[in-house]
Coordinates of C-alpha atoms in Angstrom, one line a residue:
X1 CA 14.8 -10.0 17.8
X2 CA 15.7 -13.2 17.3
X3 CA 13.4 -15.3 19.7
X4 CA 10.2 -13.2 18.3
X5 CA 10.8 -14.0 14.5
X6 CA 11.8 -17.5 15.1
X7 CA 8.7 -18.2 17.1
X8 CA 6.5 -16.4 14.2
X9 CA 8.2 -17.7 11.8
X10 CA 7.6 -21.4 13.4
X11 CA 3.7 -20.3 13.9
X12 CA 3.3 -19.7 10.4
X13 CA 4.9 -23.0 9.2
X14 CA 2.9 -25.1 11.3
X15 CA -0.6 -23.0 10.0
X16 CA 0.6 -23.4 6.8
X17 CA 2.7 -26.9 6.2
X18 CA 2.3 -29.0 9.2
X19 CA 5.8 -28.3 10.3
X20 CA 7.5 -25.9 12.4
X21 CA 11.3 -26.4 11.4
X22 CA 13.3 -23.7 9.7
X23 CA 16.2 -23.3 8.1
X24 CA 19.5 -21.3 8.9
X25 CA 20.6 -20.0 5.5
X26 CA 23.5 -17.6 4.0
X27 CA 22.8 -14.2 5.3
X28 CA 23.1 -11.7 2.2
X29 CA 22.1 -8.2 2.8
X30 CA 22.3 -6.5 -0.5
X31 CA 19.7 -8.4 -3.1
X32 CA 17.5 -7.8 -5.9
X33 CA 14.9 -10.1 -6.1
X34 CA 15.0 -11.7 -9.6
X35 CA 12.8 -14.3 -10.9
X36 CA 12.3 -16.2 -13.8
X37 CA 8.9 -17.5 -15.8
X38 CA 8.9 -20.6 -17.2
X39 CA 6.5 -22.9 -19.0
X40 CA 6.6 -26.9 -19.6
X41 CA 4.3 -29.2 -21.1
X42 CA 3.7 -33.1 -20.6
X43 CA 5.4 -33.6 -23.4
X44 CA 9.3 -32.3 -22.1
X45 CA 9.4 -28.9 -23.3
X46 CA 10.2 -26.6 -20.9
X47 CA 10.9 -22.8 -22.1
X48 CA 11.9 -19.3 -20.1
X49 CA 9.5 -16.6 -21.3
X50 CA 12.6 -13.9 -19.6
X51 CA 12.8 -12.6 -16.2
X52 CA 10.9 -10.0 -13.6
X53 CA 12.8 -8.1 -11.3
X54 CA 10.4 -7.8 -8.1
X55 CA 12.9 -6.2 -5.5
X56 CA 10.7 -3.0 -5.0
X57 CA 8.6 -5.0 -1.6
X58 CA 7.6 -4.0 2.0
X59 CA 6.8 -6.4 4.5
X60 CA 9.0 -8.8 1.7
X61 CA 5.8 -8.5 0.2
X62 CA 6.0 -7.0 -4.0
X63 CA 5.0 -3.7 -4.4
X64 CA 6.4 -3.0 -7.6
X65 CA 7.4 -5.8 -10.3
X66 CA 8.9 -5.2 -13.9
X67 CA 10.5 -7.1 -17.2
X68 CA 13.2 -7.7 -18.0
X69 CA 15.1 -6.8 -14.6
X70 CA 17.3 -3.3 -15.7
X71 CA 20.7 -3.2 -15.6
X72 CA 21.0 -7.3 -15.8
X73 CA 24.3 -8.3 -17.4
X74 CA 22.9 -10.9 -20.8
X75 CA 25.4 -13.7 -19.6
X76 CA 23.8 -13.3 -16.3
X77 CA 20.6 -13.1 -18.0
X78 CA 20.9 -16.1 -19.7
X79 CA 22.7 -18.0 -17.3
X80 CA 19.8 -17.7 -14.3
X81 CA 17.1 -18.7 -17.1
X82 CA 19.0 -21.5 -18.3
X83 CA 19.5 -22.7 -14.7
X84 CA 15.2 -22.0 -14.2
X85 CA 14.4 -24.2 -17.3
X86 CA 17.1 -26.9 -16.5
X87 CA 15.6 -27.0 -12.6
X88 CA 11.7 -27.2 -14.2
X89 CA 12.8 -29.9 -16.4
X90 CA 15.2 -32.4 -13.6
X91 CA 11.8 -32.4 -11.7
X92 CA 9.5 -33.2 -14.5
X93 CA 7.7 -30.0 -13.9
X94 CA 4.6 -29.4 -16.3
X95 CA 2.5 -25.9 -16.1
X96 CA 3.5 -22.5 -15.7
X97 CA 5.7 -21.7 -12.7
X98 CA 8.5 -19.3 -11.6
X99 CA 12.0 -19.9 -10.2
X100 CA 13.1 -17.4 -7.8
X101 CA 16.8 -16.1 -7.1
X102 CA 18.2 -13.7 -4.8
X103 CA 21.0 -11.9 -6.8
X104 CA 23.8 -9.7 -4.9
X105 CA 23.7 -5.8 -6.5
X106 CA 27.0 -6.7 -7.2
X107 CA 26.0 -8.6 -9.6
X108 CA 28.4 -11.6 -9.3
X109 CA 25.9 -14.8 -9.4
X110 CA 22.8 -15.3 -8.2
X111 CA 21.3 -18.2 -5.4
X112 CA 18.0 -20.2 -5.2
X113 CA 15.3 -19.4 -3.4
X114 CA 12.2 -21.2 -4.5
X115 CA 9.8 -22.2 -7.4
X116 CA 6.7 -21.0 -7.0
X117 CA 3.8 -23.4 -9.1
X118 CA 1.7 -20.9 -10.0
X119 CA 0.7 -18.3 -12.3
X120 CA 1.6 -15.4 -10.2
X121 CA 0.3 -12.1 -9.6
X122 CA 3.3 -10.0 -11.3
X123 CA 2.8 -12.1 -14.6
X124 CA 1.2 -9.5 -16.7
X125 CA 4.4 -7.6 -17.4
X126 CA 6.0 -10.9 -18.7
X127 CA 3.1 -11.2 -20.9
X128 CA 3.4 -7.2 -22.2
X129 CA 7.1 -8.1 -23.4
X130 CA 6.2 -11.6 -25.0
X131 CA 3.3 -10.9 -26.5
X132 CA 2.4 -14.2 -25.1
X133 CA -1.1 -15.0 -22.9
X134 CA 0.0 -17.3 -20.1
X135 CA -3.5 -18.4 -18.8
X136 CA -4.5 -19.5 -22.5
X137 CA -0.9 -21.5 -22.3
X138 CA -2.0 -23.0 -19.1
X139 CA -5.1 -24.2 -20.6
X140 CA -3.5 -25.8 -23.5
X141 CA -0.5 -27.6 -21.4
X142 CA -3.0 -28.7 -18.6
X143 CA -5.1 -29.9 -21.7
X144 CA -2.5 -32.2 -22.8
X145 CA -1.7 -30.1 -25.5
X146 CA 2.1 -29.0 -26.5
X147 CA 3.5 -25.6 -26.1
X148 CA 4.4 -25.4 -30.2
X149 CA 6.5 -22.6 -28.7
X150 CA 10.2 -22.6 -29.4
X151 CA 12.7 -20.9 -27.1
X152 CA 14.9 -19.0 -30.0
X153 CA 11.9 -17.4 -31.0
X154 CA 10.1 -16.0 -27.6
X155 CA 10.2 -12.2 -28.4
X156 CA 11.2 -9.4 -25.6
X157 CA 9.9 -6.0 -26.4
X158 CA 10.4 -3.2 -24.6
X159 CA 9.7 -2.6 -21.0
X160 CA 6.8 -3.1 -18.5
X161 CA 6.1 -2.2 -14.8
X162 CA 3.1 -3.5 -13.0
X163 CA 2.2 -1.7 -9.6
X164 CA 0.1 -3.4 -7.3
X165 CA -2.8 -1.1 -5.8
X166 CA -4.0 -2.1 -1.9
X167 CA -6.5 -1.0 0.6
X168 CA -3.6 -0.2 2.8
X169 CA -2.3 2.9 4.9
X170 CA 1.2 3.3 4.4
X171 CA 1.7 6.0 6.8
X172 CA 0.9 3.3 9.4
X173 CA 2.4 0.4 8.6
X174 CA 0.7 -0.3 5.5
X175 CA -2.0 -1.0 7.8
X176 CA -4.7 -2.9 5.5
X177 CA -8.2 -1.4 5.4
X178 CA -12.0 -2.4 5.0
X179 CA -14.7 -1.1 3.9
X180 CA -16.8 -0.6 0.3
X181 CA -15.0 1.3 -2.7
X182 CA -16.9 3.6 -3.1
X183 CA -15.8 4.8 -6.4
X184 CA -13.0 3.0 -8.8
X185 CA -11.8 5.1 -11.6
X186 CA -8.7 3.7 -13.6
X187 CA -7.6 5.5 -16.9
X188 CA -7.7 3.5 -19.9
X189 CA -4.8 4.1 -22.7
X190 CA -2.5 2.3 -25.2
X191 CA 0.0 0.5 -23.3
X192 CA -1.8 0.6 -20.0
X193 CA -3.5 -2.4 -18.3
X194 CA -5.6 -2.6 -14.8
X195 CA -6.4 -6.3 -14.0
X196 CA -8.9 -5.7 -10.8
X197 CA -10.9 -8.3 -9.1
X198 CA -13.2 -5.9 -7.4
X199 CA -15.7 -3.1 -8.9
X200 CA -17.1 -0.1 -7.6
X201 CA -19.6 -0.9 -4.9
X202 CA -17.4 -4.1 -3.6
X203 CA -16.4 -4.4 -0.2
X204 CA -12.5 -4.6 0.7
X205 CA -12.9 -7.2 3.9
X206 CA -10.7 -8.9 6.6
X207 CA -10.8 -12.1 5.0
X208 CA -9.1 -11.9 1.9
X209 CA -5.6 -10.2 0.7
X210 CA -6.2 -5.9 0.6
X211 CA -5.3 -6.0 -3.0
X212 CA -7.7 -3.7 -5.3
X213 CA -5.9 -4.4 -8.7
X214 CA -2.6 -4.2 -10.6
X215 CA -2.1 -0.9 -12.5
X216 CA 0.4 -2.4 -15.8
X217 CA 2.1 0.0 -18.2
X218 CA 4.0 -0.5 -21.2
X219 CA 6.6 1.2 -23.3
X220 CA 9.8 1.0 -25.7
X221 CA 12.2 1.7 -22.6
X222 CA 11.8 1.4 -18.6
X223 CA 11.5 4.9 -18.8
X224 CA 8.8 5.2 -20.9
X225 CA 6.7 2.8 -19.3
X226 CA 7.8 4.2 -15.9
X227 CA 6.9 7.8 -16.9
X228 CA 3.0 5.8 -18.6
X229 CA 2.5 4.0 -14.9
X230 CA 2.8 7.1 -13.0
X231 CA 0.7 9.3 -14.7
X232 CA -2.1 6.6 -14.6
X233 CA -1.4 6.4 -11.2
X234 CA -1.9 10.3 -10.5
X235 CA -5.1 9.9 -12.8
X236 CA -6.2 6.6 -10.7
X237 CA -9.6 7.3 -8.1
X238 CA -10.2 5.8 -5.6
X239 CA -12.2 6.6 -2.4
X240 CA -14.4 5.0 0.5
X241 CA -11.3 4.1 2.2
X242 CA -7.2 4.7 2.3
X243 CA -5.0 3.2 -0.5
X244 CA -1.1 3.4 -1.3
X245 CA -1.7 5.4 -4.5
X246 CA -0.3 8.0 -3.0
X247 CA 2.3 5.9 -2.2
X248 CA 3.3 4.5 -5.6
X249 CA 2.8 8.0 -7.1
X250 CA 5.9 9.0 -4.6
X251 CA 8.0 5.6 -5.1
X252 CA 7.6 5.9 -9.2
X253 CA 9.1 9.3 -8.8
X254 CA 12.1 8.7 -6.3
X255 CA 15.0 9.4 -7.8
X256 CA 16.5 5.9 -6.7
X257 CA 13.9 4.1 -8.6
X258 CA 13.9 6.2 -11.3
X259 CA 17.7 5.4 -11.8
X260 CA 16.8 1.5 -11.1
X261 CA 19.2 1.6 -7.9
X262 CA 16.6 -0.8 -6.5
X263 CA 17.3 -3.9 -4.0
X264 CA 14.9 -5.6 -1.6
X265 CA 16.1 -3.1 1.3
X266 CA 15.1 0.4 -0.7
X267 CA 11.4 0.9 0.6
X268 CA 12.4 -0.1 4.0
X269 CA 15.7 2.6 3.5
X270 CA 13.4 5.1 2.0
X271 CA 10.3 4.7 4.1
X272 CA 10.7 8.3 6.1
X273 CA 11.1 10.0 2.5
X274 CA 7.7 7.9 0.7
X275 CA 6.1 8.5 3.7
X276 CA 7.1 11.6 4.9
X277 CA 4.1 14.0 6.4
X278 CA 2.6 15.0 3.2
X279 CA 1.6 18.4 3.0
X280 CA -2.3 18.9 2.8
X281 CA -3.1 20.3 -0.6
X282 CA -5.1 24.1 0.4
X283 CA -8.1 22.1 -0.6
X284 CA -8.0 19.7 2.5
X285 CA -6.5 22.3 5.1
X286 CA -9.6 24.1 3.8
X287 CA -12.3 21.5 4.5
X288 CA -10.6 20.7 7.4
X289 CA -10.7 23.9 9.2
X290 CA -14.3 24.0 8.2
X291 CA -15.1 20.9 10.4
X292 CA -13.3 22.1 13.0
X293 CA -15.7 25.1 12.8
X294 CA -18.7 22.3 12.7
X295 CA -19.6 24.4 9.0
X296 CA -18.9 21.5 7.1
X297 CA -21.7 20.6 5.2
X298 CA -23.5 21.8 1.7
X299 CA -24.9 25.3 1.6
X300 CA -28.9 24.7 2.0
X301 CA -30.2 27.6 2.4
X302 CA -29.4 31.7 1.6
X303 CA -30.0 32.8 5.1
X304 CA -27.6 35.2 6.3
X305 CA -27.6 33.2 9.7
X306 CA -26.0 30.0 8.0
X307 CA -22.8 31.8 6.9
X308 CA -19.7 32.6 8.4
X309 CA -19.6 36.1 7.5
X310 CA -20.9 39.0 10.2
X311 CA -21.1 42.4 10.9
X312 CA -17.8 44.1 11.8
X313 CA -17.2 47.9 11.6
X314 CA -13.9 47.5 10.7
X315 CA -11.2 44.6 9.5
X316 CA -11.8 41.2 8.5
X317 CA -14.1 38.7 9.2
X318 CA -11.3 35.7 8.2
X319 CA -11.1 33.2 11.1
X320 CA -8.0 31.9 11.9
X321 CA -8.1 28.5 13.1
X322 CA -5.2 26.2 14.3
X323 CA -5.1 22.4 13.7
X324 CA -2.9 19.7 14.3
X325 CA -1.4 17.5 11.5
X326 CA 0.1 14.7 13.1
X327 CA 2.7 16.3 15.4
X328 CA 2.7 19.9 13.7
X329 CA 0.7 22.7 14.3
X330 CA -0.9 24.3 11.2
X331 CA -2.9 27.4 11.1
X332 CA -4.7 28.7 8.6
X333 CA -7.3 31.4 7.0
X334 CA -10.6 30.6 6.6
X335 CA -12.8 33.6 4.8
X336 CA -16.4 32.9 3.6
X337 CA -16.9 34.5 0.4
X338 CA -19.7 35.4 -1.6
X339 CA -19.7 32.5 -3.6
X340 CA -17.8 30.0 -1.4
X341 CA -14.4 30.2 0.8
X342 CA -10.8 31.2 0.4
X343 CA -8.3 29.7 2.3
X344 CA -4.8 30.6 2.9
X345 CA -1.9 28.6 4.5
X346 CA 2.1 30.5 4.4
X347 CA 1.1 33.1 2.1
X348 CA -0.8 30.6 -0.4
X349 CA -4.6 30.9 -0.7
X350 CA -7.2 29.2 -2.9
X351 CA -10.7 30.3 -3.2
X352 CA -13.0 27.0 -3.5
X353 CA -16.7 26.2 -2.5
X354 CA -18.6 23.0 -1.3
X355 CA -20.5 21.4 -3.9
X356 CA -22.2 18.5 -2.0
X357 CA -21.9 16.8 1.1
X358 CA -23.3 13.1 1.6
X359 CA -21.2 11.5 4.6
X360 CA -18.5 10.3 4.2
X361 CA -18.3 11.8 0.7
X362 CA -17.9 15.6 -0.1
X363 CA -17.5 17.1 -3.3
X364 CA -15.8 20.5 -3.6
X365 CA -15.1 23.0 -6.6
X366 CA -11.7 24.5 -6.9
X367 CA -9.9 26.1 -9.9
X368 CA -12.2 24.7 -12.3
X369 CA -11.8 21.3 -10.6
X370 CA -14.3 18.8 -8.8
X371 CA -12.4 17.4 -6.2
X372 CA -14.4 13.9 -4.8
X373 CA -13.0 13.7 -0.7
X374 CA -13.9 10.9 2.0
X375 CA -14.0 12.3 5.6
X376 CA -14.4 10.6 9.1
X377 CA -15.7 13.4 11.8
X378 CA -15.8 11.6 15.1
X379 CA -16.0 15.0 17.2
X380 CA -12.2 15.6 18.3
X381 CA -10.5 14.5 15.1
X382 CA -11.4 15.1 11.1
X383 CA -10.4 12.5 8.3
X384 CA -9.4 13.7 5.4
X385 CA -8.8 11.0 2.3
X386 CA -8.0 13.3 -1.2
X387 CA -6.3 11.2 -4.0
X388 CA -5.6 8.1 -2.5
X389 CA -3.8 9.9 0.2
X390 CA -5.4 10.6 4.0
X391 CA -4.4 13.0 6.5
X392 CA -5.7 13.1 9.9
X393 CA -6.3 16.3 11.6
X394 CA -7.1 17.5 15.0
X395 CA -8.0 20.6 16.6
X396 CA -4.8 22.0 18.4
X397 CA -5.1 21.8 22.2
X398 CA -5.2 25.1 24.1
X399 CA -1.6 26.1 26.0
X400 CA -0.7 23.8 29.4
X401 CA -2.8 20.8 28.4
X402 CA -0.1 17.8 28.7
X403 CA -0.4 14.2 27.5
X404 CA -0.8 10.9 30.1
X405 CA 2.7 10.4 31.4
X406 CA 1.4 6.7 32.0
X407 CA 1.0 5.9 28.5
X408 CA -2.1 4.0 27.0
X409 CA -3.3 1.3 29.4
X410 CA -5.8 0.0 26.5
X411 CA -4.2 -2.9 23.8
X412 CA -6.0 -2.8 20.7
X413 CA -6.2 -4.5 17.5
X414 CA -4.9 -2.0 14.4
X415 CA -6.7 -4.0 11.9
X416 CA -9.3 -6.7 12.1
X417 CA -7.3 -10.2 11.7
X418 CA -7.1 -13.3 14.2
X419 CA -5.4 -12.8 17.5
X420 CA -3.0 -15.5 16.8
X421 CA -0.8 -15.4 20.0
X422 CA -0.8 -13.9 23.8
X423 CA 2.4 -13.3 24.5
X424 CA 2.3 -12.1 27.7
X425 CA 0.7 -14.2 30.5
X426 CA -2.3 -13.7 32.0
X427 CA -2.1 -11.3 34.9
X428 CA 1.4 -11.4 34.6
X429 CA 3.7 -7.5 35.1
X430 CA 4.7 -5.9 31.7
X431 CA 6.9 -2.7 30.7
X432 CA 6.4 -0.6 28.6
X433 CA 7.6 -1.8 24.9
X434 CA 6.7 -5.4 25.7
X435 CA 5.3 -7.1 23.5
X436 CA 1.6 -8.2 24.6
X437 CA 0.1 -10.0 21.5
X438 CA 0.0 -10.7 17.9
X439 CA -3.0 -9.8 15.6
X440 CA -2.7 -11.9 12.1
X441 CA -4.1 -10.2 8.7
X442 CA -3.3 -10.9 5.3
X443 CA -0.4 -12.6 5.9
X444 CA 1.2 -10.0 8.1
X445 CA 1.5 -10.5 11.5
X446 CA 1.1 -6.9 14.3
X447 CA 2.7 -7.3 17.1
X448 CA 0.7 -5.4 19.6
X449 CA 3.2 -3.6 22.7
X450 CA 2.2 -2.1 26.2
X451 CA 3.1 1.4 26.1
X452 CA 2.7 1.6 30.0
X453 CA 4.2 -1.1 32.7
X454 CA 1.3 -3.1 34.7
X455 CA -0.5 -5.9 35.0
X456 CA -2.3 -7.6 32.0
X457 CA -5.9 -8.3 31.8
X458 CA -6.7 -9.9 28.5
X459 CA -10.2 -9.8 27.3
X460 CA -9.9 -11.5 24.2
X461 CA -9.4 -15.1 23.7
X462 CA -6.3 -16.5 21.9
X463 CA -7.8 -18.0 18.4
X464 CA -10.2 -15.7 18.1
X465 CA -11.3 -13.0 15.5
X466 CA -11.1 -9.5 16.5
X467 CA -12.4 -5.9 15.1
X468 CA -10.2 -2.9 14.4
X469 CA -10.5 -1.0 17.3
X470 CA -11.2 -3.6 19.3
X471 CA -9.6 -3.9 22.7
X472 CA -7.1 -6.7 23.0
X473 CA -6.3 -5.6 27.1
X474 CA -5.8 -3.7 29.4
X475 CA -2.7 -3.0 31.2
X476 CA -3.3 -2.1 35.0
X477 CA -1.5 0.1 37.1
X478 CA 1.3 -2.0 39.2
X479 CA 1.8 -1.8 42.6
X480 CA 4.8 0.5 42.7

């Protein structure tokens, strides 16, 4: 894979810098991802306010960030912060900024990476075990004002974990999403903190990172805070489109990060486990059969001819219906009752009934609950989205149908970005696997493969922006 991330690896430094050299570094391929916040003035001081460990990333992107890093040896400890301020100070740095390290799980040094000059994204945690408000320190340095800060005295209290909430779809690729949030509920609490930078109402679009907010708890030990982030995460809504609350609801609990066994490689090694198929809560399978029925919408009207129930002189009138999750078959029973419907999946059943129904929003009763769901109906497949998780269902096809041994001949764009690269040449013979184009969004590049062998027709120019969904090419049959 060499050629392919060398080539996007050059792309990006020319976008981005002007100039498409790299760098052949020392390949280490068990890290955390350690960094260190520091703050200087005009004036020389230069302090550490501690360390964030930051390993917890997909994509190398930071999904999870927390202070101080657990486990951390205090010589160590001491020793990378020390090396951060000394490296702010030999370049006359002034502002906030963070050092960065790669540090073997072995614990047994730690190497350079880069200094970001920023106030980053992950620095509310460092501010939660300081007590210390980095954007008013800014201010004042940038001001020409002295820290007055000294470093004996630069408090660390306890623990904090900041999660980072996207518009994303794990389950493919943390795909990122668009579309308007249609609802944004975040708990509030002693020693929580949600820094968003949209509301309710916004619009998640292609043009900017998919990032929602940061969800930041709080608390006397790792555990405690750990144990504070996830329940706000399991009491976090939002809907209008897919998000990796589910997600970090899943990684908070693994027993790996849990146990703080985490390096830079764990979400990639645990990816089938946080992302396994999830199974539908009752609620879902429920409104899910009920579209496939094409009954899905609010009771408006006490007609007998608008239920589900008839006349039968004997049995019952439960339908049972067969869906497809993914690659499993599920069936379930669907019983109108009364007041409402009861459905039941291997041996478990839940009565519930529809409250409202307002596309793509539906609002069902269950157990005392209000459960608030987005749905996508396009006629073959149904769209479930329940708790920041979204499950896509379709009706099971009848016995002999088979799947196109040919494979797709359309290429299109998973997410709307720039189509930053044709690969393969115009009218020029693929197979299947090769890679066609790449689609740019949010700094993640999708590398778009034929999944049949033909001849390429592009019909989309290099350069250009493209839709999600949109067609990219199309691969035509070859002469053999």
């Amino acid at each position: 894979e060499l050629d392919a991330n060398l080539a996007a690896a050059q792309r990006e430094a020319t976008s981005a810098f002007g100039d498409g050299r790299v760098l052949v570094e020392k390949h280490l391929p068990a890290v955390r991802h350690i960094e260190v916040q520091v703050m200087a003035d005009a004036h020389g001081n230069v302090i550490h306010l501690w360390e964030r460990d930051c390993s917890a990333q997909r994509r190398h992107q930071k999904v999870i960030e927390e202070a101080p890093a657990p486990g951390l040896p205090e010589d160590l400890r001491l020793r990378m912060c020390e090396a951060a301020v000394k490296a702010a100070r030999q370049v006359g740095y002034v502002g906030a900024g963070t050092v960065e390290f790669l540090v073997p799980v072995s614990l047994d040094g730690f190497y350079f990476i880069e200094m970001n000059t920023r106030l980053q994204v992950e620095h509310p945690v460092t501010e939660l075990i300081t007590g210390l408000d980095l954007v008013a320190l800014q201010l004042r340095v940038a001001s020409g004002e002295e820290l007055g800060l000294v470093q004996e005295n630069i408090p660390l209290d306890g623990h904090a974990i900041e999660a980072r909430l996207y518009a994303e779809d794990p389950a493919q690729g943390f795909r990122p999403q668009t579309g308007e949030i249609t609802q944004l509920r975040v708990p509030q609490a002693n020693g929580l903190r949600f820094d968003g930078g949209v509301r309710e109402g916004d619009s998640i679009t292609a043009y900017y990172d998919a990032m929602i907010g940061k969800l930041i708890a709080h608390g006397p030990s790792r555990e405690a805070a750990r144990a504070r982030l996830a329940r706000a995460i399991g009491e976090t809504q939002v809907t209008g489109l897919a998000t990796n609350l589910g997600f970090l609801a899943r990684l908070l609990g693994d027993p790996g990060f849990v146990e703080a066994r985490v390096d830079t490689q764990f979400i990639d090694r645990s990816l089938d486990d946080l992302n396994a198929p999830l199974k539908p809560p009752l609620a879902v399978l429920g409104v899910a059969a009920l579209a496939m029925e094409k009954r899905f919408s609010a009771p408006a009207s006490p007609s007998p001819f608008h239920h589900l129930r008839g006349f039968a002189l004997w049995g019952s009138d439960a339908q049972t219906i067969r869906l497809r999750l993914g690659s499993e078959s599920v069936a379930v029973l669907l019983e109108e009752k009364d007041v409402g419907f009861s459905v039941t999946q291997a041996g478990e059943t839940l009565n519930f009934s529809l409250l409202r129904v307002e596309p793509p929003h539906a609002w069902i009763e269950t157990e005392g609950r209000v459960l608030h769901l987005d749905y996508h109906d396009d006629g073959e497949a149904f769209v479930v989205t329940l708790e920041g998780d979204r499950y896509h269902f379709s009706r099971e096809k009848s016995a002999g149908v088979e799947e196109s041994a040919s494979g797709n001949r359309s290429i299109v764009s998973p997410v709307p970005g720039l189509l930053a690269k044709l690969i393969a040449p115009e009218g020029g013979e693929v197979q299947a696997g090769d890679i066609v184009a790449v689609v740019e969004a949010m700094k993640t590049e999708f590398a778009l493969k034929a999944e049949a062998e033909g001849t390429v027709t592009f019909l989309a120019r290099e350069g250009a922006q493209v839709k999600e969904g949109e067609v990219i090419a199309e691969i035509g049959a070859g002469d053999g």
